[in-house]
Short mmCIF file of C-alpha atoms in Angstrom, two decimals:
data_model
loop_
_atom_site.label_atom_id
_atom_site.label_comp_id
_atom_site.label_asym_id
_atom_site.label_seq_id
_atom_site.Cartn_x
_atom_site.Cartn_y
_atom_site.Cartn_z
CA MET A 1 0.10 0.25 0.32
CA LEU A 2 1.24 3.50 -0.94
CA SER A 3 1.79 5.80 1.70
CA ALA A 4 3.59 9.03 2.59
CA ARG A 5 5.20 6.91 5.42
CA SER A 6 6.19 3.29 2.55
CA LEU A 7 7.63 6.54 0.31
CA PHE A 8 9.89 8.48 2.61
CA GLN A 9 11.29 5.22 4.24
CA GLU A 10 12.22 3.64 0.95
CA ILE A 11 13.84 6.87 0.06
CA HIS A 12 15.68 6.29 3.44
CA ASN A 13 16.62 2.96 3.28
CA ASN A 14 17.77 4.29 -0.72
CA ASP A 15 21.58 5.90 -0.31
CA GLN A 16 21.22 7.36 -3.75
CA ALA A 17 17.88 8.25 -3.32
CA PHE A 18 18.57 9.75 0.35
CA GLN A 19 21.69 11.07 -1.45
CA LEU A 20 19.56 13.05 -3.81
CA PHE A 21 16.22 14.02 -1.79
CA CYS A 22 18.56 16.00 0.78
CA SER A 23 20.71 17.63 -1.86
CA ILE A 24 17.59 19.15 -2.82
CA ALA A 25 16.38 20.10 0.56
CA ALA A 26 19.81 21.57 1.42
CA LYS A 27 19.98 23.78 -1.63
CA GLY A 28 17.08 25.22 -0.82
CA GLU A 29 17.87 25.77 2.23
CA ASP A 30 21.17 27.53 1.71
CA GLN A 31 19.39 29.39 -1.17
CA GLY A 32 16.81 30.79 1.62
CA GLY A 33 19.34 31.87 4.08
CA TRP A 34 21.58 34.06 1.75
CA GLU A 35 18.43 35.56 0.06
CA ASN A 36 17.33 36.60 4.32
CA GLY A 37 20.65 37.63 4.81
CA ARG A 38 21.06 39.85 1.80
CA ILE A 39 17.40 41.19 2.39
CA ALA A 40 18.70 42.25 5.96
CA GLN A 41 21.42 43.98 4.90
CA LEU A 42 19.13 45.92 2.30
CA VAL A 43 16.03 46.94 4.76
CA GLU A 44 16.02 50.12 6.56
CA ASP A 45 13.32 48.86 9.73
CA GLN A 46 15.91 48.75 12.36
CA GLU A 47 13.47 46.23 14.17
CA LEU A 48 12.74 44.47 10.89
CA ALA A 49 16.36 43.71 10.30
CA PRO A 50 17.42 41.05 12.68
CA LYS A 51 14.66 39.18 12.50
CA ILE A 52 15.14 38.37 9.02
CA ALA A 53 18.67 38.04 9.16
CA ARG A 54 17.46 35.14 12.18
CA HIS A 55 15.52 33.75 9.43
CA GLY A 56 18.29 33.89 7.16
CA ALA A 57 20.43 32.21 9.92
CA ASP A 58 18.16 29.28 10.35
CA GLU A 59 17.60 28.21 6.81
CA GLU A 60 21.71 27.87 6.59
CA LYS A 61 21.22 26.02 9.95
CA HIS A 62 18.68 23.78 8.04
CA GLY A 63 21.32 23.60 4.73
CA ARG A 64 24.02 22.10 7.05
CA ILE A 65 21.58 19.66 8.92
CA PHE A 66 20.95 17.94 5.55
CA ASN A 67 23.91 17.87 5.13
CA ALA A 68 25.40 16.33 8.35
CA LEU A 69 22.45 13.52 7.90
CA LEU A 70 24.28 13.15 4.27
CA HIS A 71 27.73 12.80 5.98
CA LYS A 72 25.75 10.40 8.96
CA ARG A 73 25.99 8.10 5.94
CA GLY A 74 29.37 8.45 4.65
CA LEU A 75 27.98 10.98 1.32
CA ALA A 76 28.16 13.43 -0.11
CA PRO A 77 25.98 16.16 -1.95
CA VAL A 78 25.22 15.70 -5.35
CA PRO A 79 24.28 18.33 -8.17
CA VAL A 80 20.68 19.24 -8.17
CA PRO A 81 18.56 18.93 -11.13
CA ASP A 82 17.31 22.27 -12.67
CA ASP A 83 13.56 20.60 -12.80
CA THR A 84 13.64 20.30 -8.72
CA ASP A 85 15.01 23.58 -8.04
CA TYR A 86 11.74 25.40 -6.44
CA THR A 87 12.87 28.27 -5.25
CA MET A 88 14.70 29.01 -8.86
CA ILE A 89 11.67 28.35 -10.50
CA LEU A 90 9.71 30.72 -8.49
CA GLU A 91 11.85 33.71 -8.88
CA ARG A 92 12.14 33.20 -12.48
CA GLN A 93 8.27 33.51 -12.72
CA GLY A 94 9.03 36.76 -10.79
CA ILE A 95 7.81 35.51 -7.50
CA GLY A 96 9.70 36.97 -4.05
CA LEU A 97 12.35 39.84 -4.79
CA ALA A 98 14.83 38.75 -7.87
CA HIS A 99 18.66 38.47 -6.95
CA THR A 100 19.32 40.91 -9.75
CA ARG A 101 17.71 43.48 -7.31
CA LEU A 102 19.16 41.55 -4.32
CA ARG A 103 22.58 42.34 -5.24
CA ARG A 104 22.12 45.80 -5.75
CA ASP A 105 23.47 48.26 -2.87
CA GLU A 106 19.80 50.29 -3.29
CA PRO A 107 17.60 50.02 -0.03
CA LEU A 108 14.36 47.83 -0.39
CA THR A 109 11.11 49.85 -0.48
CA GLU A 110 8.17 48.97 1.44
CA ARG A 111 6.81 47.49 -1.39
CA ASP A 112 10.11 44.94 -1.55
CA VAL A 113 9.07 44.31 2.05
CA ILE A 114 5.75 43.25 1.10
CA VAL A 115 6.54 41.45 -1.83
CA TYR A 116 9.18 39.91 0.35
CA LEU A 117 7.26 38.70 3.30
CA ALA A 118 4.22 37.26 1.40
CA HIS A 119 6.55 34.93 -0.52
CA SER A 120 7.91 33.89 2.43
CA ARG A 121 4.19 33.71 4.28
CA VAL A 122 3.78 31.27 1.12
CA THR A 123 6.29 29.35 0.54
CA GLU A 124 7.45 28.78 4.86
CA GLN A 125 3.62 27.70 5.10
CA ARG A 126 4.32 24.50 2.65
CA ALA A 127 7.59 24.42 4.51
CA ALA A 128 5.68 23.90 7.63
CA GLU A 129 3.27 21.19 6.35
CA GLN A 130 5.82 19.28 4.42
CA MET A 131 8.17 19.22 7.94
CA GLN A 132 5.12 18.41 10.23
CA LEU A 133 4.25 15.32 7.61
CA LEU A 134 7.91 14.15 7.97
CA ARG A 135 8.04 14.31 11.89
CA LYS A 136 5.19 11.71 11.82
CA VAL A 137 7.36 9.75 9.26
CA PHE A 138 10.80 9.69 11.72
CA ASP A 139 9.82 11.32 14.43
CA GLY A 140 11.08 7.64 16.23
CA HIS A 141 14.44 7.74 14.00
CA PRO A 142 17.30 8.64 15.97
CA GLU A 143 18.78 10.70 13.36
CA VAL A 144 16.49 12.03 11.12
CA GLY A 145 13.69 12.63 13.76
CA ARG A 146 15.87 15.14 15.80
CA ALA A 147 16.55 16.62 12.71
CA VAL A 148 13.20 17.00 11.04
CA ARG A 149 12.03 18.11 14.68
CA MET A 150 14.42 21.05 14.99
CA ILE A 151 13.73 22.30 11.23
CA SER A 152 9.86 22.31 11.88
CA ALA A 153 10.11 24.22 15.05
CA ASP A 154 12.06 26.51 13.23
CA GLU A 155 9.50 26.47 10.48
CA ASP A 156 6.93 27.48 12.58
CA ASN A 157 8.37 30.29 13.82
CA HIS A 158 9.40 31.57 10.17
CA LEU A 159 5.55 31.05 9.46
CA ALA A 160 4.47 33.34 13.04
CA TYR A 161 6.31 36.05 11.98
CA CYS A 162 4.89 35.57 8.68
CA HIS A 163 1.65 36.13 10.07
CA GLU A 164 2.82 39.19 12.60
CA GLU A 165 4.76 41.55 10.35
CA LEU A 166 2.19 41.31 6.96
CA LEU A 167 -0.64 41.66 10.23
CA ARG A 168 1.08 45.12 10.98
CA LEU A 169 1.78 45.97 7.90
CA ALA A 170 -1.76 45.56 6.63
CA ALA A 171 -3.12 47.63 10.14
CA GLY A 172 -0.72 50.79 8.30
CA GLY A 173 -2.86 50.59 5.21
CA HIS A 174 -1.18 48.00 3.08
CA GLY A 175 -3.99 45.25 3.28
CA ARG A 176 -4.85 45.60 -0.12
CA LEU A 177 -1.27 44.75 -1.73
CA ILE A 178 -0.91 42.23 0.43
CA LEU A 179 -3.70 40.56 -0.54
CA THR A 180 -2.98 40.43 -4.02
CA THR A 181 0.58 39.93 -3.98
CA LEU A 182 -0.41 36.80 -1.56
CA GLN A 183 -2.96 35.48 -3.81
CA GLU A 184 -0.45 35.94 -7.15
CA THR A 185 2.45 34.03 -4.99
CA SER A 186 -0.05 31.48 -4.16
CA HIS A 187 -0.91 30.41 -7.24
CA ALA A 188 2.56 30.59 -8.32
CA GLU A 189 3.61 28.49 -6.10
CA ILE A 190 1.05 25.65 -5.80
CA ARG A 191 2.18 25.05 -9.47
CA THR A 192 5.92 25.55 -9.22
CA TYR A 193 4.93 22.81 -5.84
CA ARG A 194 3.17 20.68 -8.59
CA ASP A 195 5.66 21.06 -10.70
CA VAL A 196 8.76 20.03 -8.86
CA SER A 197 6.94 17.54 -7.28
CA LEU A 198 6.28 15.41 -10.32
CA ALA A 199 9.76 16.27 -11.14
CA VAL A 200 11.65 14.39 -8.01
CA LEU A 201 8.94 11.50 -8.64
CA ALA A 202 10.64 11.18 -11.96
CA HIS A 203 13.90 10.99 -10.71
CA LEU A 204 13.30 9.46 -7.25
CA GLY A 205 11.67 6.94 -9.38
CA GLU A 206 14.38 6.24 -11.65
CA ILE A 207 17.13 5.47 -9.28
CA LEU A 208 14.54 2.85 -7.38
CA ARG A 209 13.06 1.68 -10.67
CA TRP A 210 9.81 2.27 -9.69
CA PRO A 211 7.37 -0.02 -12.16
CA ARG A 212 5.02 2.31 -14.19
CA ALA A 213 2.40 1.89 -12.84
CA LYS A 214 3.42 3.08 -8.93
CA SER A 215 4.99 5.85 -11.02
CA ALA A 216 1.64 6.57 -12.21
CA LEU A 217 -0.20 6.81 -9.01
CA LEU A 218 2.09 8.71 -7.10
CA ALA A 219 2.49 11.66 -9.85
CA ALA A 220 -2.21 10.83 -10.40
CA GLY A 221 -1.53 11.89 -6.41
CA VAL A 222 0.50 15.25 -7.19
CA HIS A 223 -2.17 16.45 -9.56
CA GLY A 224 -5.13 15.61 -7.35
CA VAL A 225 -2.87 17.56 -4.55
CA TYR A 226 -2.77 20.96 -7.27
CA ALA A 227 -6.13 20.41 -8.09
CA TYR A 228 -7.51 20.63 -4.65
CA GLU A 229 -5.19 23.54 -4.13
CA ARG A 230 -5.54 25.59 -7.14
CA PHE A 231 -9.95 24.84 -7.48
CA GLY A 232 -10.50 23.62 -4.72
CA GLY A 233 -9.91 26.01 -1.83
CA GLY A 234 -6.84 24.55 -0.78
CA HIS A 235 -4.76 27.73 -1.15
CA ARG A 236 -7.24 29.49 0.47
CA ARG A 237 -4.63 28.50 3.79
CA MET A 238 -1.93 30.29 2.27
CA LEU A 239 -4.12 33.52 2.09
CA THR A 240 -5.71 34.19 5.63
CA LEU A 241 -3.49 36.35 8.34
CA THR A 242 -3.90 35.10 11.94
CA MET A 243 -2.19 36.70 14.92
CA PRO A 244 -0.19 33.59 15.93
CA HIS A 245 0.12 32.80 19.74
CA ASN A 246 3.89 32.86 19.60
CA ARG A 247 4.62 36.21 19.10
CA ASN A 248 7.73 37.83 18.08
CA ALA A 249 9.24 34.30 17.24
CA LEU A 250 12.38 35.79 15.98
CA GLY A 251 12.79 38.14 17.96
CA GLY A 252 15.94 36.67 19.70
CA PRO A 253 19.52 35.26 18.53
CA PRO A 254 19.60 32.38 16.25
CA VAL A 255 19.72 28.97 17.82
CA HIS A 256 23.01 26.96 17.17
CA GLU A 257 22.41 24.15 17.86
CA SER A 258 24.92 21.47 16.55
CA PHE A 259 23.94 18.57 14.57
CA ALA A 260 27.59 17.18 14.14
#
């Protein structure tokens, strides 16, 4: 029987599949770390800048964690196929702040900050949900379980921070722009998540030598999720803003807990 648990355990049990999975995850986290670090340098809001820097430091830590999981298995990161690069595919669609913009030494405008936070609000929703799923799958595993618990706690904090900061900006009169940006970002994200998921499954299927019927069934599941999110109202969870219980979630210094 196909299930998320059986699928992820199959990936974990195969060195080459696990190597690709962790490499894809690590690259995305490293990219997020660079982007947030650069944004923290360019933002003029001195209360917001340290929170963005903390976000970036967390993402870099996650990249190190995925690489450490590989190292513990005697594996090295492998090149990430272009069709699985979620972060860069979103950027090529004009979602979030372009790297060409971040490389210029020009302060970010308030509109830039809203674009950044809306992008983070949507992508952190996805990240938080994925890590919650991985926690259920690997909770009892001594190494992977600890890794995903650490990352999951951070992703929950990142999502809370995005809610709180966007609500602050909405109260300042930017509600319409925030909603429009969230709608545009969520539509692009769910399409990109579908395409990247299909690409990842194709690469894993080749490594694990899945029969055609299994690959087709998994692909149908991805298309089903996309249909629900795009046409069945599933994307609405990415549009709402609710004040989180853990206020000021990124208000402290980054947690540099070792995973060596």
